[in-house]
PDB file of C-alpha atoms in Angstrom:
ATOM      1  CA  MET A  92      50.616 242.825 231.319  1.00  0.00           C
ATOM      2  CA  THR A  93      53.843 244.764 231.802  1.00  0.00           C
ATOM      3  CA  GLY A  94      54.591 245.219 235.489  1.00  0.00           C
ATOM      4  CA  GLN A  95      51.831 242.832 236.531  1.00  0.00           C
ATOM      5  CA  ARG A  96      52.127 239.317 237.854  1.00  0.00           C
ATOM      6  CA  SER A  97      50.607 236.806 235.451  1.00  0.00           C
ATOM      7  CA  PRO A  98      47.868 234.600 236.911  1.00  0.00           C
ATOM      8  CA  TYR A  99      49.285 231.748 234.796  1.00  0.00           C
ATOM      9  CA  ALA A 100      52.442 229.679 234.749  1.00  0.00           C
ATOM     10  CA  VAL A 101      53.633 226.822 232.546  1.00  0.00           C
ATOM     11  CA  VAL A 102      55.672 223.863 233.755  1.00  0.00           C
ATOM     12  CA  VAL A 103      57.156 221.299 231.371  1.00  0.00           C
ATOM     13  CA  LEU A 104      57.587 217.995 233.211  1.00  0.00           C
ATOM     14  CA  GLU A 105      60.350 215.536 232.435  1.00  0.00           C
ATOM     15  CA  LEU A 106      58.891 212.162 231.550  1.00  0.00           C
ATOM     16  CA  THR A 107      60.979 210.730 228.707  1.00  0.00           C
ATOM     17  CA  GLY A 108      64.287 212.448 229.430  1.00  0.00           C
ATOM     18  CA  ALA A 109      66.006 215.706 230.297  1.00  0.00           C
ATOM     19  CA  GLY A 110      66.714 216.516 226.651  1.00  0.00           C
ATOM     20  CA  ALA A 111      63.076 216.181 225.635  1.00  0.00           C
ATOM     21  CA  CYS A 112      61.954 218.245 228.611  1.00  0.00           C
ATOM     22  CA  ASP A 113      64.375 221.072 227.813  1.00  0.00           C
ATOM     23  CA  ALA A 114      63.541 221.004 224.090  1.00  0.00           C
ATOM     24  CA  LEU A 115      59.821 221.354 224.710  1.00  0.00           C
ATOM     25  CA  ALA A 116      60.384 224.120 227.250  1.00  0.00           C
ATOM     26  CA  GLU A 117      62.506 225.958 224.687  1.00  0.00           C
ATOM     27  CA  ALA A 118      59.825 225.528 222.013  1.00  0.00           C
ATOM     28  CA  MET A 119      57.178 227.025 224.306  1.00  0.00           C
ATOM     29  CA  ALA A 120      59.404 229.742 225.750  1.00  0.00           C
ATOM     30  CA  GLY A 121      58.844 232.337 223.012  1.00  0.00           C
ATOM     31  CA  PRO A 122      55.022 232.467 223.167  1.00  0.00           C
ATOM     32  CA  ALA A 123      55.128 232.316 226.962  1.00  0.00           C
ATOM     33  CA  ALA A 124      57.568 235.228 227.155  1.00  0.00           C
ATOM     34  CA  GLU A 125      55.438 237.322 224.784  1.00  0.00           C
ATOM     35  CA  ALA A 126      52.476 236.846 227.114  1.00  0.00           C
ATOM     36  CA  ALA A 127      54.614 237.416 230.251  1.00  0.00           C
ATOM     37  CA  VAL A 128      53.760 233.916 231.457  1.00  0.00           C
ATOM     38  CA  PRO A 129      56.574 232.326 233.489  1.00  0.00           C
ATOM     39  CA  LEU A 130      57.734 228.970 232.158  1.00  0.00           C
ATOM     40  CA  ARG A 131      60.152 226.435 233.584  1.00  0.00           C
ATOM     41  CA  ALA A 132      61.369 222.929 232.895  1.00  0.00           C
ATOM     42  CA  MET A 133      60.838 220.587 235.837  1.00  0.00           C
ATOM     43  CA  ARG A 134      63.450 217.831 235.797  1.00  0.00           C
ATOM     44  CA  ARG A 135      63.387 214.709 237.903  1.00  0.00           C
ATOM     45  CA  ALA A 136      64.698 215.190 241.431  1.00  0.00           C
ATOM     46  CA  GLY A 137      66.475 211.845 241.623  1.00  0.00           C
ATOM     47  CA  SER A 138      65.573 208.434 240.252  1.00  0.00           C
ATOM     48  CA  ASP A 139      63.101 207.689 243.047  1.00  0.00           C
ATOM     49  CA  GLU A 140      60.830 210.672 242.413  1.00  0.00           C
ATOM     50  CA  THR A 141      57.502 209.656 240.878  1.00  0.00           C
ATOM     51  CA  LEU A 142      55.566 211.706 238.361  1.00  0.00           C
ATOM     52  CA  PRO A 143      52.781 212.544 240.877  1.00  0.00           C
ATOM     53  CA  GLU A 144      55.459 213.814 243.257  1.00  0.00           C
ATOM     54  CA  ARG A 145      57.096 215.852 240.495  1.00  0.00           C
ATOM     55  CA  ARG A 146      53.757 217.418 239.597  1.00  0.00           C
ATOM     56  CA  LEU A 147      53.195 218.433 243.200  1.00  0.00           C
ATOM     57  CA  ARG A 148      56.692 219.888 243.468  1.00  0.00           C
ATOM     58  CA  ALA A 149      56.058 221.888 240.306  1.00  0.00           C
ATOM     59  CA  LEU A 150      52.751 223.187 241.614  1.00  0.00           C
ATOM     60  CA  ARG A 151      54.192 224.241 244.958  1.00  0.00           C
ATOM     61  CA  GLU A 152      57.067 226.090 243.317  1.00  0.00           C
ATOM     62  CA  ALA A 153      54.906 227.856 240.732  1.00  0.00           C
ATOM     63  CA  ASP A 154      54.250 231.534 241.414  1.00  0.00           C
ATOM     64  CA  ALA A 155      50.812 231.644 239.796  1.00  0.00           C
ATOM     65  CA  ASP A 156      47.175 230.870 240.507  1.00  0.00           C
ATOM     66  CA  ILE A 157      46.741 228.651 237.428  1.00  0.00           C
ATOM     67  CA  VAL A 158      49.454 226.192 236.404  1.00  0.00           C
ATOM     68  CA  LEU A 159      49.538 224.502 233.007  1.00  0.00           C
ATOM     69  CA  MET A 160      51.387 221.199 233.327  1.00  0.00           C
ATOM     70  CA  VAL A 161      52.796 219.773 230.102  1.00  0.00           C
ATOM     71  CA  GLU A 162      54.538 216.406 229.961  1.00  0.00           C
ATOM     72  CA  ASP A 163      57.450 216.231 227.522  1.00  0.00           C
ATOM     73  CA  THR A 164      55.593 213.605 225.457  1.00  0.00           C
ATOM     74  CA  SER A 165      53.072 216.147 224.191  1.00  0.00           C
ATOM     75  CA  LEU A 166      52.904 219.400 222.275  1.00  0.00           C
ATOM     76  CA  PRO A 167      50.122 221.810 223.287  1.00  0.00           C
ATOM     77  CA  ASN A 168      48.242 223.698 220.601  1.00  0.00           C
ATOM     78  CA  SER A 169      49.414 227.266 220.057  1.00  0.00           C
ATOM     79  CA  THR A 170      46.098 228.458 221.539  1.00  0.00           C
ATOM     80  CA  TRP A 171      46.958 227.304 225.067  1.00  0.00           C
ATOM     81  CA  LEU A 172      46.935 230.817 226.588  1.00  0.00           C
ATOM     82  CA  ASP A 173      43.462 231.567 225.223  1.00  0.00           C
ATOM     83  CA  GLY A 174      42.446 228.179 226.564  1.00  0.00           C
ATOM     84  CA  LEU A 175      43.580 229.077 230.065  1.00  0.00           C
ATOM     85  CA  ARG A 176      41.707 232.374 229.959  1.00  0.00           C
ATOM     86  CA  ARG A 177      38.471 230.755 228.768  1.00  0.00           C
ATOM     87  CA  ALA A 178      38.610 227.717 231.028  1.00  0.00           C
ATOM     88  CA  PHE A 179      39.232 229.641 234.239  1.00  0.00           C
ATOM     89  CA  ALA A 180      36.923 232.559 233.584  1.00  0.00           C
ATOM     90  CA  HIS A 181      34.688 231.203 236.352  1.00  0.00           C
ATOM     91  CA  GLY A 182      35.893 230.760 239.921  1.00  0.00           C
ATOM     92  CA  GLU A 183      34.477 227.268 240.462  1.00  0.00           C
ATOM     93  CA  VAL A 184      36.782 225.688 237.840  1.00  0.00           C
ATOM     94  CA  ALA A 185      39.614 223.697 239.436  1.00  0.00           C
ATOM     95  CA  MET A 186      40.953 221.695 236.481  1.00  0.00           C
ATOM     96  CA  ALA A 187      40.853 222.083 232.702  1.00  0.00           C
ATOM     97  CA  TRP A 188      41.984 219.999 229.757  1.00  0.00           C
ATOM     98  CA  GLY A 189      41.729 219.837 225.985  1.00  0.00           C
ATOM     99  CA  PRO A 190      41.314 217.139 223.318  1.00  0.00           C
ATOM    100  CA  VAL A 191      44.331 214.893 222.726  1.00  0.00           C
ATOM    101  CA  THR A 192      45.327 213.471 219.354  1.00  0.00           C
ATOM    102  CA  VAL A 193      48.014 210.856 218.751  1.00  0.00           C
ATOM    103  CA  ASP A 194      50.798 211.520 216.237  1.00  0.00           C
ATOM    104  CA  PRO A 195      50.289 208.980 213.406  1.00  0.00           C
ATOM    105  CA  THR A 196      54.045 208.720 212.806  1.00  0.00           C
ATOM    106  CA  LEU A 197      54.725 207.158 216.226  1.00  0.00           C
ATOM    107  CA  PRO A 198      55.575 203.434 216.258  1.00  0.00           C
ATOM    108  CA  ALA A 199      52.548 201.170 216.748  1.00  0.00           C
ATOM    109  CA  ARG A 200      53.378 200.343 220.373  1.00  0.00           C
ATOM    110  CA  PHE A 201      53.389 203.989 221.381  1.00  0.00           C
ATOM    111  CA  ARG A 202      50.303 204.824 219.345  1.00  0.00           C
ATOM    112  CA  ALA A 203      48.589 202.004 221.250  1.00  0.00           C
ATOM    113  CA  LEU A 204      49.728 203.543 224.540  1.00  0.00           C
ATOM    114  CA  GLY A 205      48.361 206.881 223.377  1.00  0.00           C
ATOM    115  CA  ARG A 206      44.977 205.322 222.539  1.00  0.00           C
ATOM    116  CA  LEU A 207      44.748 203.647 225.941  1.00  0.00           C
ATOM    117  CA  GLU A 208      45.796 206.732 227.854  1.00  0.00           C
ATOM    118  CA  TYR A 209      44.097 209.439 225.804  1.00  0.00           C
ATOM    119  CA  GLY A 210      41.642 207.837 223.369  1.00  0.00           C
ATOM    120  CA  ARG A 211      38.695 208.818 225.551  1.00  0.00           C
ATOM    121  CA  PHE A 212      39.882 212.427 225.645  1.00  0.00           C
ATOM    122  CA  ASP A 213      39.184 213.288 222.015  1.00  0.00           C
ATOM    123  CA  GLY A 214      36.746 216.028 223.008  1.00  0.00           C
ATOM    124  CA  ARG A 215      33.688 214.301 221.557  1.00  0.00           C
ATOM    125  CA  ARG A 216      32.192 213.266 224.884  1.00  0.00           C
ATOM    126  CA  LYS A 217      31.969 214.495 228.455  1.00  0.00           C
ATOM    127  CA  GLU A 218      34.531 212.946 230.786  1.00  0.00           C
ATOM    128  CA  PRO A 219      34.596 213.091 234.599  1.00  0.00           C
ATOM    129  CA  THR A 220      38.395 213.289 234.709  1.00  0.00           C
ATOM    130  CA  ALA A 221      41.223 214.719 232.598  1.00  0.00           C
ATOM    131  CA  PRO A 222      44.269 213.498 230.647  1.00  0.00           C
ATOM    132  CA  GLY A 223      47.535 213.842 232.493  1.00  0.00           C
ATOM    133  CA  ASN A 224      49.708 214.887 229.563  1.00  0.00           C
ATOM    134  CA  VAL A 225      48.453 218.485 229.367  1.00  0.00           C
ATOM    135  CA  MET A 226      46.264 219.763 232.185  1.00  0.00           C
ATOM    136  CA  ALA A 227      45.692 223.082 233.879  1.00  0.00           C
ATOM    137  CA  LEU A 228      45.212 223.229 237.637  1.00  0.00           C
ATOM    138  CA  HIS A 229      44.000 225.853 240.072  1.00  0.00           C
ATOM    139  CA  ARG A 230      46.869 225.867 242.520  1.00  0.00           C
ATOM    140  CA  SER A 231      45.012 226.583 245.766  1.00  0.00           C
ATOM    141  CA  ALA A 232      42.227 224.108 244.951  1.00  0.00           C
ATOM    142  CA  VAL A 233      44.757 221.324 244.419  1.00  0.00           C
ATOM    143  CA  LEU A 234      46.693 222.037 247.584  1.00  0.00           C
ATOM    144  CA  ALA A 235      43.462 222.076 249.570  1.00  0.00           C
ATOM    145  CA  ALA A 236      42.305 218.774 248.066  1.00  0.00           C
ATOM    146  CA  LEU A 237      45.427 216.669 248.587  1.00  0.00           C
ATOM    147  CA  ALA A 238      45.980 214.522 251.647  1.00  0.00           C
ATOM    148  CA  PRO A 239      49.386 214.707 253.385  1.00  0.00           C
ATOM    149  CA  GLY A 240      52.005 212.811 251.399  1.00  0.00           C
ATOM    150  CA  GLU A 241      49.749 212.475 248.370  1.00  0.00           C
ATOM    151  CA  GLY A 242      50.953 213.382 244.868  1.00  0.00           C
ATOM    152  CA  ILE A 243      48.929 214.643 241.930  1.00  0.00           C
ATOM    153  CA  ILE A 244      47.121 211.780 240.170  1.00  0.00           C
ATOM    154  CA  GLU A 245      44.722 213.281 237.663  1.00  0.00           C
ATOM    155  CA  HIS A 246      41.760 210.913 237.905  1.00  0.00           C
ATOM    156  CA  LYS A 247      41.779 210.876 241.702  1.00  0.00           C
ATOM    157  CA  LEU A 248      42.112 214.638 241.890  1.00  0.00           C
ATOM    158  CA  ALA A 249      39.315 215.205 239.366  1.00  0.00           C
ATOM    159  CA  HIS A 250      36.870 213.012 241.253  1.00  0.00           C
ATOM    160  CA  GLY A 251      37.757 214.808 244.480  1.00  0.00           C
ATOM    161  CA  PHE A 252      37.061 218.171 242.849  1.00  0.00           C
ATOM    162  CA  ARG A 253      33.651 217.045 241.661  1.00  0.00           C
ATOM    163  CA  ASP A 254      32.781 215.717 245.109  1.00  0.00           C
ATOM    164  CA  ALA A 255      33.683 219.150 246.497  1.00  0.00           C
ATOM    165  CA  GLY A 256      31.431 220.952 244.009  1.00  0.00           C
ATOM    166  CA  LEU A 257      34.284 222.227 241.822  1.00  0.00           C
ATOM    167  CA  LYS A 258      34.372 221.876 238.057  1.00  0.00           C
ATOM    168  CA  VAL A 259      36.614 219.959 235.668  1.00  0.00           C
ATOM    169  CA  VAL A 260      36.108 221.434 232.196  1.00  0.00           C
ATOM    170  CA  MET A 261      37.098 220.573 228.646  1.00  0.00           C
ATOM    171  CA  GLU A 262      38.374 223.561 226.672  1.00  0.00           C
ATOM    172  CA  PRO A 263      39.160 222.930 222.966  1.00  0.00           C
ATOM    173  CA  ALA A 264      41.912 225.565 222.924  1.00  0.00           C
ATOM    174  CA  LEU A 265      43.885 223.467 225.432  1.00  0.00           C
ATOM    175  CA  GLY A 266      44.203 220.608 222.932  1.00  0.00           C
ATOM    176  CA  SER A 267      47.496 218.790 222.386  1.00  0.00           C
ATOM    177  CA  VAL A 268      49.262 216.170 220.285  1.00  0.00           C
ATOM    178  CA  TYR A 269      50.943 213.133 221.851  1.00  0.00           C
ATOM    179  CA  VAL A 270      54.168 213.175 219.841  1.00  0.00           C
ATOM    180  CA  ARG A 271      57.021 211.496 221.708  1.00  0.00           C
ATOM    181  CA  PRO A 272      57.472 207.811 222.664  1.00  0.00           C
ATOM    182  CA  ASP A 273      57.128 207.180 226.393  1.00  0.00           C
ATOM    183  CA  ARG A 274      59.225 204.038 226.816  1.00  0.00           C
ATOM    184  CA  GLN A 275      58.666 203.857 230.564  1.00  0.00           C
ATOM    185  CA  GLY A 276      54.928 204.274 230.142  1.00  0.00           C
ATOM    186  CA  ALA A 277      54.751 201.547 227.503  1.00  0.00           C
ATOM    187  CA  ARG A 278      56.380 198.902 229.732  1.00  0.00           C
ATOM    188  CA  LEU A 279      53.993 196.185 230.862  1.00  0.00           C
ATOM    189  CA  ALA A 280      55.254 196.607 234.426  1.00  0.00           C
ATOM    190  CA  THR A 281      54.194 200.250 234.253  1.00  0.00           C
ATOM    191  CA  ARG A 282      50.735 199.401 232.923  1.00  0.00           C
ATOM    192  CA  TYR A 283      50.368 196.829 235.706  1.00  0.00           C
ATOM    193  CA  GLY A 284      51.560 199.326 238.324  1.00  0.00           C
ATOM    194  CA  HIS A 285      49.190 202.053 237.169  1.00  0.00           C
ATOM    195  CA  GLY A 286      46.297 199.598 237.166  1.00  0.00           C
ATOM    196  CA  ARG A 287      47.186 198.536 240.699  1.00  0.00           C
ATOM    197  CA  ILE A 288      47.178 202.143 241.906  1.00  0.00           C
ATOM    198  CA  PHE A 289      43.791 202.661 240.266  1.00  0.00           C
ATOM    199  CA  GLY A 290      42.358 199.463 241.747  1.00  0.00           C
ATOM    200  CA  ALA A 291      43.626 200.277 245.236  1.00  0.00           C
ATOM    201  CA  GLY A 292      41.909 203.659 245.079  1.00  0.00           C
ATOM    202  CA  ARG A 293      38.508 202.327 244.058  1.00  0.00           C
ATOM    203  CA  GLU A 294      35.657 202.918 246.477  1.00  0.00           C
ATOM    204  CA  GLY A 295      32.467 200.960 246.990  1.00  0.00           C
ATOM    205  CA  SER A 296      31.700 197.263 246.982  1.00  0.00           C
ATOM    206  CA  ARG A 297      34.697 194.920 246.847  1.00  0.00           C
ATOM    207  CA  ILE A 298      32.717 192.453 244.720  1.00  0.00           C
ATOM    208  CA  GLY A 299      31.694 195.206 242.320  1.00  0.00           C
ATOM    209  CA  GLY A 300      35.292 196.370 242.092  1.00  0.00           C
ATOM    210  CA  VAL A 301      36.524 192.877 241.264  1.00  0.00           C
ATOM    211  CA  LEU A 302      33.912 192.538 238.527  1.00  0.00           C
ATOM    212  CA  ARG A 303      34.922 195.902 237.063  1.00  0.00           C
ATOM    213  CA  ALA A 304      38.577 194.869 237.139  1.00  0.00           C
ATOM    214  CA  LEU A 305      37.765 191.627 235.312  1.00  0.00           C
ATOM    215  CA  VAL A 306      35.989 193.477 232.509  1.00  0.00           C
ATOM    216  CA  ALA A 307      38.609 196.237 232.340  1.00  0.00           C
ATOM    217  CA  MET A 308      40.634 194.444 229.658  1.00  0.00           C
ATOM    218  CA  PRO A 309      37.845 194.154 227.059  1.00  0.00           C
ATOM    219  CA  VAL A 310      36.439 197.565 227.933  1.00  0.00           C
ATOM    220  CA  LEU A 311      39.789 199.358 227.690  1.00  0.00           C
ATOM    221  CA  SER A 312      40.725 197.419 224.557  1.00  0.00           C
ATOM    222  CA  ALA A 313      37.444 198.232 222.822  1.00  0.00           C
ATOM    223  CA  ARG A 314      37.659 201.916 223.717  1.00  0.00           C
ATOM    224  CA  ALA A 315      41.255 202.203 222.488  1.00  0.00           C
ATOM    225  CA  ALA A 316      40.441 200.236 219.337  1.00  0.00           C
ATOM    226  CA  ARG A 317      37.577 202.610 218.529  1.00  0.00           C
ATOM    227  CA  ALA A 318      39.920 205.567 218.908  1.00  0.00           C
ATOM    228  CA  ALA A 319      42.523 203.912 216.665  1.00  0.00           C
ATOM    229  CA  ILE A 320      39.993 203.011 213.966  1.00  0.00           C
ATOM    230  CA  ALA A 321      38.573 206.540 213.982  1.00  0.00           C
ATOM    231  CA  ALA A 322      42.071 207.993 213.514  1.00  0.00           C
ATOM    232  CA  GLY A 323      43.132 206.356 210.261  1.00  0.00           C
ATOM    233  CA  PRO A 324      43.024 203.543 207.689  1.00  0.00           C
ATOM    234  CA  PRO A 325      43.416 199.838 208.625  1.00  0.00           C
ATOM    235  CA  GLN A 326      47.089 199.675 207.667  1.00  0.00           C
ATOM    236  CA  ARG A 327      47.704 202.200 210.419  1.00  0.00           C
ATOM    237  CA  TRP A 328      45.516 200.894 213.235  1.00  0.00           C
ATOM    238  CA  LEU A 329      45.822 197.132 212.726  1.00  0.00           C
ATOM    239  CA  PRO A 330      49.421 197.011 214.087  1.00  0.00           C
ATOM    240  CA  GLU A 331      48.249 198.854 217.196  1.00  0.00           C
ATOM    241  CA  LEU A 332      45.611 196.316 218.241  1.00  0.00           C
ATOM    242  CA  PRO A 333      47.896 193.561 219.640  1.00  0.00           C
ATOM    243  CA  TRP A 334      49.680 196.145 221.794  1.00  0.00           C
ATOM    244  CA  VAL A 335      46.348 197.551 222.943  1.00  0.00           C
ATOM    245  CA  VAL A 336      45.188 194.125 224.144  1.00  0.00           C
ATOM    246  CA  ILE A 337      48.504 193.272 225.830  1.00  0.00           C
ATOM    247  CA  MET A 338      48.713 196.585 227.693  1.00  0.00           C
ATOM    248  CA  ALA A 339      45.047 196.484 228.684  1.00  0.00           C
ATOM    249  CA  THR A 340      45.533 192.974 230.073  1.00  0.00           C
ATOM    250  CA  ALA A 341      48.464 194.171 232.201  1.00  0.00           C
ATOM    251  CA  TRP A 342      46.343 197.057 233.507  1.00  0.00           C
ATOM    252  CA  SER A 343      43.426 194.752 234.333  1.00  0.00           C
ATOM    253  CA  ALA A 344      45.697 192.377 236.254  1.00  0.00           C
ATOM    254  CA  GLY A 345      47.127 195.309 238.189  1.00  0.00           C
ATOM    255  CA  GLU A 346      43.687 196.683 238.987  1.00  0.00           C
ATOM    256  CA  LEU A 347      42.571 193.310 240.344  1.00  0.00           C
ATOM    257  CA  THR A 348      45.730 193.039 242.457  1.00  0.00           C
ATOM    258  CA  GLY A 349      45.237 196.544 243.812  1.00  0.00           C
ATOM    259  CA  LEU A 350      41.705 195.765 244.904  1.00  0.00           C
ATOM    260  CA  ILE A 351      42.843 192.696 246.820  1.00  0.00           C
ATOM    261  CA  LEU A 352      46.302 193.603 248.086  1.00  0.00           C
ATOM    262  CA  GLY A 353      46.434 197.398 247.891  1.00  0.00           C
ATOM    263  CA  PRO A 354      48.905 199.587 245.976  1.00  0.00           C
ATOM    264  CA  GLY A 355      52.092 197.990 247.288  1.00  0.00           C
ATOM    265  CA  GLN A 356      55.153 199.638 245.738  1.00  0.00           C
ATOM    266  CA  SER A 357      53.426 200.295 242.425  1.00  0.00           C
ATOM    267  CA  ALA A 358      53.840 204.062 242.681  1.00  0.00           C
ATOM    268  CA  GLY A 359      57.473 203.486 241.771  1.00  0.00           C
ATOM    269  CA  SER A 360      56.423 202.631 238.219  1.00  0.00           C
ATOM    270  CA  TRP A 361      55.134 206.159 237.740  1.00  0.00           C
ATOM    271  CA  LYS A 362      58.327 207.969 236.774  1.00  0.00           C
TER     272      LYS A 362
END
């Protein structure tokens, strides 16, 4: 690829801290340089910048057609470049992701967060959306899909792509491991805020949305519990279950609030 512009770029997004962001960028720099893929660390631009805003800033500044976004909580598999090539071999693909596993050495609270966020993205079933920790985006498709002032929220973007006839694909080579505690993400206020954003963005019947919000806690808890049980012996997953239920309850309450009162200032929880 000497002398040619790479169609790919990698951005490491600060989520847990500048040190973690820089360390992950450094760890990925060697393979990226060998493949002539530009890589940069995207730090927070002030304390008020949300993660969806930071993602959009990264996408706009990237000089590539396909941008792999990696949050500093997660370590992509070494096959990520092959994953990008396979996933975007067809022009109708707008977003790609890979299976996520949770590091078993994380404290129980953060393993529980990982199950809730990524338990459904183990690669064993088809999903209409994508995990936000490691995702690849077609730059022009994203910019065309976003409304003015809107940041990049993975589930909303994925549903918009599907409505537009574009594809969201799972590519095993884009798999990753959730390895670093996200203390902001594990806060109950954050779970509530994210649920409120999700609830405010729901379409369809208000009554149906309220019913879905009310059952969100048991549904999310059961799904995360299944992922935890599948990942290891009881002495590992039992300590996760109380945290799963508590965080799922906070999400459900936020979703119900979002349906009734809208998003409010909940985007501020998404740092």
